[in-house]
Coordinates of C-alpha atoms in Angstrom, one line a residue:
M1 CA 82.5 58.5 61.3
C2 CA 85.2 55.8 60.7
V3 CA 86.2 55.4 57.0
F4 CA 86.6 51.7 56.3
R5 CA 88.9 50.9 53.4
D6 CA 90.8 47.9 52.3
A7 CA 92.6 46.8 55.5
G8 CA 96.0 46.1 54.2
H9 CA 96.2 48.2 51.1
P10 CA 94.1 51.4 51.4
Q11 CA 93.6 53.9 48.7
A12 CA 97.1 54.7 50.0
R13 CA 98.6 55.8 46.7
Q14 CA 96.2 58.7 46.4
N15 CA 97.9 62.1 46.2
R16 CA 96.6 63.6 49.4
S17 CA 95.0 62.5 52.7
R18 CA 91.6 63.8 53.7
R19 CA 93.5 66.5 55.7
G20 CA 95.2 67.7 52.5
V21 CA 98.6 66.2 53.4
L22 CA 100.6 65.2 50.3
M23 CA 101.3 61.5 50.4
A24 CA 104.2 60.1 48.4
E25 CA 105.9 57.0 49.7
P26 CA 104.3 55.4 52.8
L27 CA 105.9 56.3 56.1
V28 CA 105.6 52.6 57.0
D29 CA 105.6 49.8 54.4
I30 CA 105.1 46.2 55.5
E31 CA 105.0 43.2 53.2
N32 CA 104.4 39.6 54.3
L33 CA 105.6 40.1 57.9
S34 CA 105.6 37.0 60.1
Y35 CA 106.8 36.9 63.7
W36 CA 107.3 34.2 66.2
H37 CA 107.7 34.5 70.0
K38 CA 110.3 32.1 71.2
Q39 CA 109.5 30.4 74.5
G40 CA 112.1 27.9 75.6
G41 CA 112.5 25.4 72.8
H42 CA 109.2 26.3 71.3
S43 CA 108.0 29.0 68.9
L44 CA 104.6 30.6 68.9
Q45 CA 103.5 32.5 65.7
V46 CA 102.1 35.9 66.6
L47 CA 102.0 37.6 63.2
D48 CA 101.2 35.8 59.9
E49 CA 101.9 37.3 56.5
V50 CA 100.9 40.9 57.5
S51 CA 101.0 43.5 54.8
I52 CA 100.0 47.2 55.5
H53 CA 101.0 50.7 54.3
L54 CA 100.7 53.7 56.6
N55 CA 100.8 57.2 55.1
A56 CA 101.5 60.7 56.2
G57 CA 98.4 62.5 57.4
E58 CA 96.6 59.4 58.6
V59 CA 95.1 58.3 61.9
V60 CA 95.0 54.5 61.9
V61 CA 93.7 52.2 64.5
L62 CA 94.8 48.6 65.2
T63 CA 92.1 46.6 66.9
G64 CA 91.4 43.0 67.7
A65 CA 91.1 40.5 70.5
S66 CA 93.7 40.1 73.2
G67 CA 96.6 38.1 71.8
S68 CA 95.8 38.9 68.2
G69 CA 99.2 40.5 67.6
K70 CA 98.4 44.2 67.9
S71 CA 101.0 45.3 70.4
T72 CA 103.7 43.1 68.7
L73 CA 103.0 44.8 65.4
L74 CA 103.2 48.2 67.0
T75 CA 106.6 47.4 68.6
I76 CA 108.0 46.1 65.3
I77 CA 107.0 49.2 63.5
G78 CA 108.7 51.3 66.2
G79 CA 111.9 49.3 66.1
L80 CA 111.4 48.1 69.7
R81 CA 112.0 44.5 68.5
S82 CA 113.6 43.1 65.4
A83 CA 111.8 41.3 62.6
E84 CA 113.3 38.4 60.6
H85 CA 110.7 37.4 58.0
G86 CA 109.1 39.7 55.4
K87 CA 109.7 43.3 54.7
V88 CA 109.4 46.2 57.2
R89 CA 110.4 49.7 56.3
S90 CA 109.7 52.4 58.9
L91 CA 110.5 56.1 58.2
G92 CA 113.0 54.9 55.6
T93 CA 114.7 52.4 57.8
E94 CA 114.8 48.7 56.8
L95 CA 114.0 46.8 60.0
V96 CA 114.2 43.1 58.9
N97 CA 117.6 41.9 60.2
S98 CA 118.4 45.4 61.3
T99 CA 121.1 46.2 63.9
E100 CA 120.3 47.6 67.4
K101 CA 122.0 50.9 66.4
Q102 CA 119.7 51.3 63.4
R103 CA 116.7 50.7 65.6
V104 CA 117.9 53.2 68.2
E105 CA 118.2 55.9 65.5
L106 CA 114.7 55.1 64.3
R107 CA 113.3 55.3 67.8
R108 CA 114.6 58.8 68.2
R109 CA 112.2 59.9 65.5
I110 CA 109.1 58.3 66.8
G111 CA 106.7 59.3 69.6
F112 CA 105.8 56.4 71.8
I113 CA 102.8 56.4 74.1
F114 CA 102.4 53.3 76.3
Q115 CA 99.6 52.0 78.3
Q116 CA 101.8 52.5 81.4
H117 CA 103.0 56.1 81.4
N118 CA 106.5 55.1 82.7
L119 CA 107.2 58.4 84.4
A120 CA 110.3 58.5 86.5
P121 CA 109.3 59.1 90.1
A122 CA 112.2 61.5 90.7
L123 CA 111.3 63.8 87.7
T124 CA 108.8 66.6 87.6
V125 CA 106.3 66.9 84.7
A126 CA 108.6 69.5 83.0
Q127 CA 111.7 67.2 83.4
S128 CA 109.8 64.2 82.1
I129 CA 108.8 66.2 79.0
Q130 CA 112.4 67.4 78.7
M131 CA 113.4 63.7 78.6
G132 CA 111.5 63.5 75.3
L133 CA 113.7 66.2 73.9
Q134 CA 116.8 64.6 75.2
H135 CA 115.8 61.3 73.6
S136 CA 116.0 63.0 70.1
G137 CA 118.9 65.3 70.9
N138 CA 116.8 68.5 70.9
H139 CA 117.1 69.4 74.6
R140 CA 119.8 72.1 73.9
S141 CA 117.7 73.8 71.2
K142 CA 117.0 77.5 71.8
D143 CA 113.2 76.9 72.0
A144 CA 113.4 73.9 74.3
S145 CA 111.7 75.6 77.2
N146 CA 109.0 76.9 74.9
R147 CA 108.4 73.5 73.4
I148 CA 108.1 72.0 76.9
A149 CA 105.5 74.6 77.9
A150 CA 103.6 74.2 74.7
A151 CA 103.4 70.4 75.0
A152 CA 102.2 70.7 78.6
E153 CA 99.5 73.2 77.5
Q154 CA 98.3 70.9 74.8
V155 CA 97.5 68.2 77.3
G156 CA 96.2 70.5 80.0
L157 CA 99.2 70.3 82.4
S158 CA 100.4 73.9 82.3
D159 CA 99.7 74.3 86.0
H160 CA 101.4 71.0 87.0
L161 CA 104.9 71.4 85.4
D162 CA 106.6 71.4 88.8
K163 CA 104.7 68.4 90.2
Y164 CA 106.1 64.9 90.6
P165 CA 104.2 61.8 89.5
N166 CA 102.9 60.9 93.0
R167 CA 101.1 64.3 93.1
L168 CA 99.3 63.6 89.8
S169 CA 96.1 61.6 89.1
G170 CA 96.3 58.6 86.8
G171 CA 94.9 60.6 84.0
Q172 CA 97.4 63.4 84.5
Q173 CA 100.2 60.9 84.5
Q174 CA 99.0 59.5 81.2
R175 CA 98.8 63.0 79.8
A176 CA 102.3 63.8 80.9
G177 CA 103.5 60.7 79.1
I178 CA 101.7 61.9 76.0
A179 CA 103.3 65.3 76.2
R180 CA 106.7 63.6 76.5
A181 CA 106.0 61.6 73.3
L182 CA 104.8 64.5 71.3
V183 CA 107.1 67.3 72.3
N184 CA 109.4 66.5 69.4
R185 CA 106.6 66.7 66.9
P186 CA 107.4 63.2 65.6
Q187 CA 106.7 62.1 62.1
L188 CA 105.3 58.9 63.4
V189 CA 103.3 58.4 66.7
L190 CA 102.7 54.9 68.0
A191 CA 100.2 54.7 70.9
D192 CA 99.0 51.7 72.9
E193 CA 95.6 52.5 74.5
P194 CA 96.4 56.2 74.8
T195 CA 93.1 57.3 76.3
A196 CA 92.5 54.3 78.6
S197 CA 93.1 56.4 81.8
L198 CA 91.5 59.6 80.5
D199 CA 88.1 61.1 81.2
K200 CA 85.9 62.2 78.3
D201 CA 87.1 65.8 78.0
S202 CA 90.8 64.8 78.3
G203 CA 90.3 62.0 75.8
Q204 CA 88.7 64.4 73.3
A205 CA 91.6 66.9 73.8
V206 CA 94.2 64.1 73.0
L207 CA 92.2 63.0 70.0
K208 CA 92.1 66.6 68.7
L209 CA 95.9 66.8 69.2
F210 CA 96.4 63.6 67.2
D211 CA 94.2 65.0 64.4
E212 CA 96.3 68.2 64.4
L213 CA 99.5 66.1 64.2
A214 CA 98.1 64.2 61.2
A215 CA 97.1 67.5 59.5
Q216 CA 100.8 68.5 59.8
G217 CA 101.9 65.4 58.1
S218 CA 102.5 62.9 60.9
A219 CA 101.1 59.4 60.9
V220 CA 99.3 58.3 64.1
V221 CA 98.9 54.5 64.7
M222 CA 97.0 53.4 67.8
V223 CA 96.1 50.1 69.5
T224 CA 92.7 50.8 71.1
H225 CA 89.2 49.6 71.9
D226 CA 88.1 53.2 72.7
K227 CA 85.0 54.0 70.5
R228 CA 85.8 57.7 70.6
I229 CA 89.0 56.9 68.6
L230 CA 87.2 54.4 66.3
E231 CA 84.8 57.2 65.3
Q232 CA 87.6 59.5 64.3
A233 CA 90.1 57.1 62.7
D234 CA 90.8 57.3 58.9
R235 CA 91.2 53.5 58.8
I236 CA 90.7 50.6 61.1
L237 CA 93.0 47.5 60.7
M238 CA 91.6 44.4 62.4
L239 CA 93.8 41.6 63.5
E240 CA 92.6 38.1 64.2
E241 CA 95.1 35.4 65.2
G242 CA 98.0 37.4 63.7
R243 CA 96.4 38.2 60.3
I244 CA 94.8 41.4 59.0
V245 CA 91.1 40.6 58.4
P246 CA 89.7 42.0 55.1
T247 CA 87.1 44.6 55.7
A248 CA 84.5 42.7 53.7
D249 CA 84.9 39.6 55.9
R250 CA 84.5 41.6 59.1
I251 CA 81.4 43.4 57.8
L252 CA 79.9 40.1 56.8
K253 CA 80.6 38.6 60.2
D254 CA 79.3 41.6 62.1
T255 CA 76.2 41.7 60.0
S256 CA 75.5 38.0 60.7
N257 CA 75.9 38.6 64.4
S258 CA 73.6 41.7 64.2
L259 CA 70.9 39.7 62.5
R260 CA 71.0 37.0 65.2
T261 CA 70.6 39.7 67.8
L262 CA 67.6 41.2 66.0
M263 CA 65.9 37.9 65.8
H264 CA 65.8 37.7 69.6
L265 CA 64.4 41.2 70.2
D266 CA 60.7 41.9 70.8
S267 CA 59.5 43.8 67.7
K268 CA 57.4 46.3 69.6
R269 CA 60.2 47.2 72.0
L270 CA 62.7 47.3 69.1
G271 CA 60.3 49.7 67.3
R272 CA 60.1 52.0 70.3
M273 CA 63.9 52.0 70.7
L274 CA 64.5 52.7 67.0
S275 CA 62.0 55.7 67.0
F276 CA 63.6 57.1 70.2
G277 CA 67.1 56.5 68.9
H278 CA 66.3 58.1 65.5
A279 CA 65.2 61.3 67.2
L280 CA 68.4 61.3 69.3
A281 CA 70.6 60.6 66.3
Q282 CA 69.1 63.5 64.4
V283 CA 70.1 65.9 67.1
A284 CA 73.6 64.4 67.2
L285 CA 73.9 64.7 63.4
A286 CA 72.8 68.3 63.3
D287 CA 76.4 69.5 63.1
G288 CA 77.2 67.0 60.4
R289 CA 79.1 64.4 62.5
V290 CA 78.7 62.2 65.6
D291 CA 81.6 62.1 68.0
G292 CA 82.3 59.5 70.7
T293 CA 80.7 61.5 73.5
E294 CA 77.4 61.9 71.6
R295 CA 77.3 58.2 70.8
E296 CA 77.8 57.4 74.5
A297 CA 75.0 59.8 75.4
I298 CA 72.6 58.1 72.9
S299 CA 73.5 54.7 74.3
E300 CA 72.9 55.9 77.9
A301 CA 69.5 57.4 77.0
L302 CA 68.4 54.2 75.2
S303 CA 69.6 52.0 78.1
K304 CA 67.4 54.0 80.5
R305 CA 64.4 53.7 78.3
E306 CA 64.4 49.9 77.7
V307 CA 66.1 47.0 79.5
F308 CA 68.4 45.9 76.7
N309 CA 71.9 44.5 77.1
G310 CA 75.0 46.2 75.9
P311 CA 75.3 44.6 72.4
E312 CA 71.6 45.1 71.8
V313 CA 71.8 48.8 72.7
E314 CA 74.9 49.2 70.4
L315 CA 73.0 47.6 67.5
V316 CA 70.1 50.0 68.0
V317 CA 72.5 53.0 68.1
E318 CA 74.0 51.9 64.8
L319 CA 70.6 51.4 63.2
A320 CA 69.3 54.7 64.5
L321 CA 72.4 56.6 63.2
A322 CA 72.2 54.9 59.8
Q323 CA 68.5 55.8 59.6
A324 CA 69.2 59.4 60.6
R325 CA 72.1 59.8 58.1
A326 CA 69.9 58.4 55.3
W327 CA 67.1 60.9 56.3
T328 CA 69.6 63.8 56.3
E329 CA 71.0 62.8 52.9
S330 CA 67.5 62.6 51.5
A331 CA 67.2 66.4 52.2
G332 CA 70.3 67.2 50.3
D333 CA 69.1 68.9 47.2
D334 CA 65.9 69.6 45.1
A335 CA 66.2 66.4 43.2
S336 CA 66.4 64.4 46.5
R337 CA 63.4 66.2 48.0
S338 CA 61.4 65.7 44.8
Q339 CA 62.2 61.9 44.9
L340 CA 61.1 61.9 48.6
A341 CA 57.8 63.7 47.8
E342 CA 57.1 61.2 45.0
A343 CA 57.9 58.2 47.1
L344 CA 55.7 59.5 50.0
S345 CA 52.8 60.1 47.7
A346 CA 53.2 56.7 46.0
V347 CA 52.9 55.0 49.4
A348 CA 49.9 57.0 50.4
E349 CA 48.1 56.2 47.1
A350 CA 49.0 52.5 47.1
D351 CA 45.5 51.6 48.5
N352 CA 43.8 54.1 46.2
I353 CA 42.7 56.2 49.1
V354 CA 44.7 59.2 50.4
T355 CA 43.4 60.3 53.8
D356 CA 43.8 63.7 55.5
D357 CA 46.0 62.1 58.1
E358 CA 48.3 60.7 55.3
R359 CA 48.5 64.2 53.7
R360 CA 49.3 65.8 57.1
V361 CA 52.1 63.3 57.7
I362 CA 53.5 63.8 54.2
D363 CA 53.5 67.6 54.7
E364 CA 55.2 67.2 58.1
L365 CA 57.9 65.0 56.6
L366 CA 58.6 67.3 53.7
A367 CA 58.7 70.3 56.1
Q368 CA 61.3 68.3 58.2
S369 CA 63.2 67.6 55.1
A370 CA 63.3 71.3 54.1
A371 CA 64.4 72.2 57.6
Q372 CA 67.2 69.7 57.4
R373 CA 68.4 71.2 54.2
S374 CA 68.4 74.8 55.7

């Protein structure tokens, strides 16, 4: 489940990340960054007073509409373009008014994953990964060949090391680009839609790899709309018209949109969908978490049951998951179960008559609660 914290200033000064990585100074520190694209004699503002901190051990997602400034921010963090206004410090390098030489040195320490894999047609997969080592000056190290083989294995390309790009599928080409970016075990990974060309299994493998990198102390920053990634991110930074949108504002806006959607749904159909979705969500939550593939499976099952459009189905999925989580938490300890039993009895006794059917349902619910706990 995504952990939403204050968009620009997370609980970033805490001692350790959720993966146990010690966090001292941020790997990336940005204050009041503004950026303009110059077009002819005109300037178009793309970033407006952006302030964020990115820490070791974090997986952070940048999301927002097309043209909101996501890719521009990513390229500034990576030293692919210079910044002139504000403060930008990336891996200890000051980037505002920096020289090209300083930015080149910074780029050697960063793993870049682009939407377009940018593989050289004349290089095999092994040679492309080796280019990543050459980029950082590590290609002559004694373990270079082992690192190339390990990077290929991590993305499932061990059997394709001698193949050229024209012999690879689009997903395989993307994975080769990812291996090239990660072979140096960079301290900072910047990725633009890294799973866009990948199937579910390959996408999950890449996300696991990112999580392992973060556990080793790297920071991973991604531009994406992939819900599989949103589920596993530590933080989600939302950009709108070049500004970081505070989480509270986004939640308020999303809640308003959700309420408008609910008002247009037939209550009986919605009830059926929620009951069905709740059952599916309980299965998905049995292992304590819901990943992207399980969420997609729930959405697909709901879509087959009722003719709802995409946003309506997504809303039902969120409601069902929230309901299932609340039910799971209510089974957490003896005190919670006692409160649940009292509440169920109070509802049954509200009309001064407790029927056998009501007692049966209460017993079934308490049995389910006990089963959840075990």
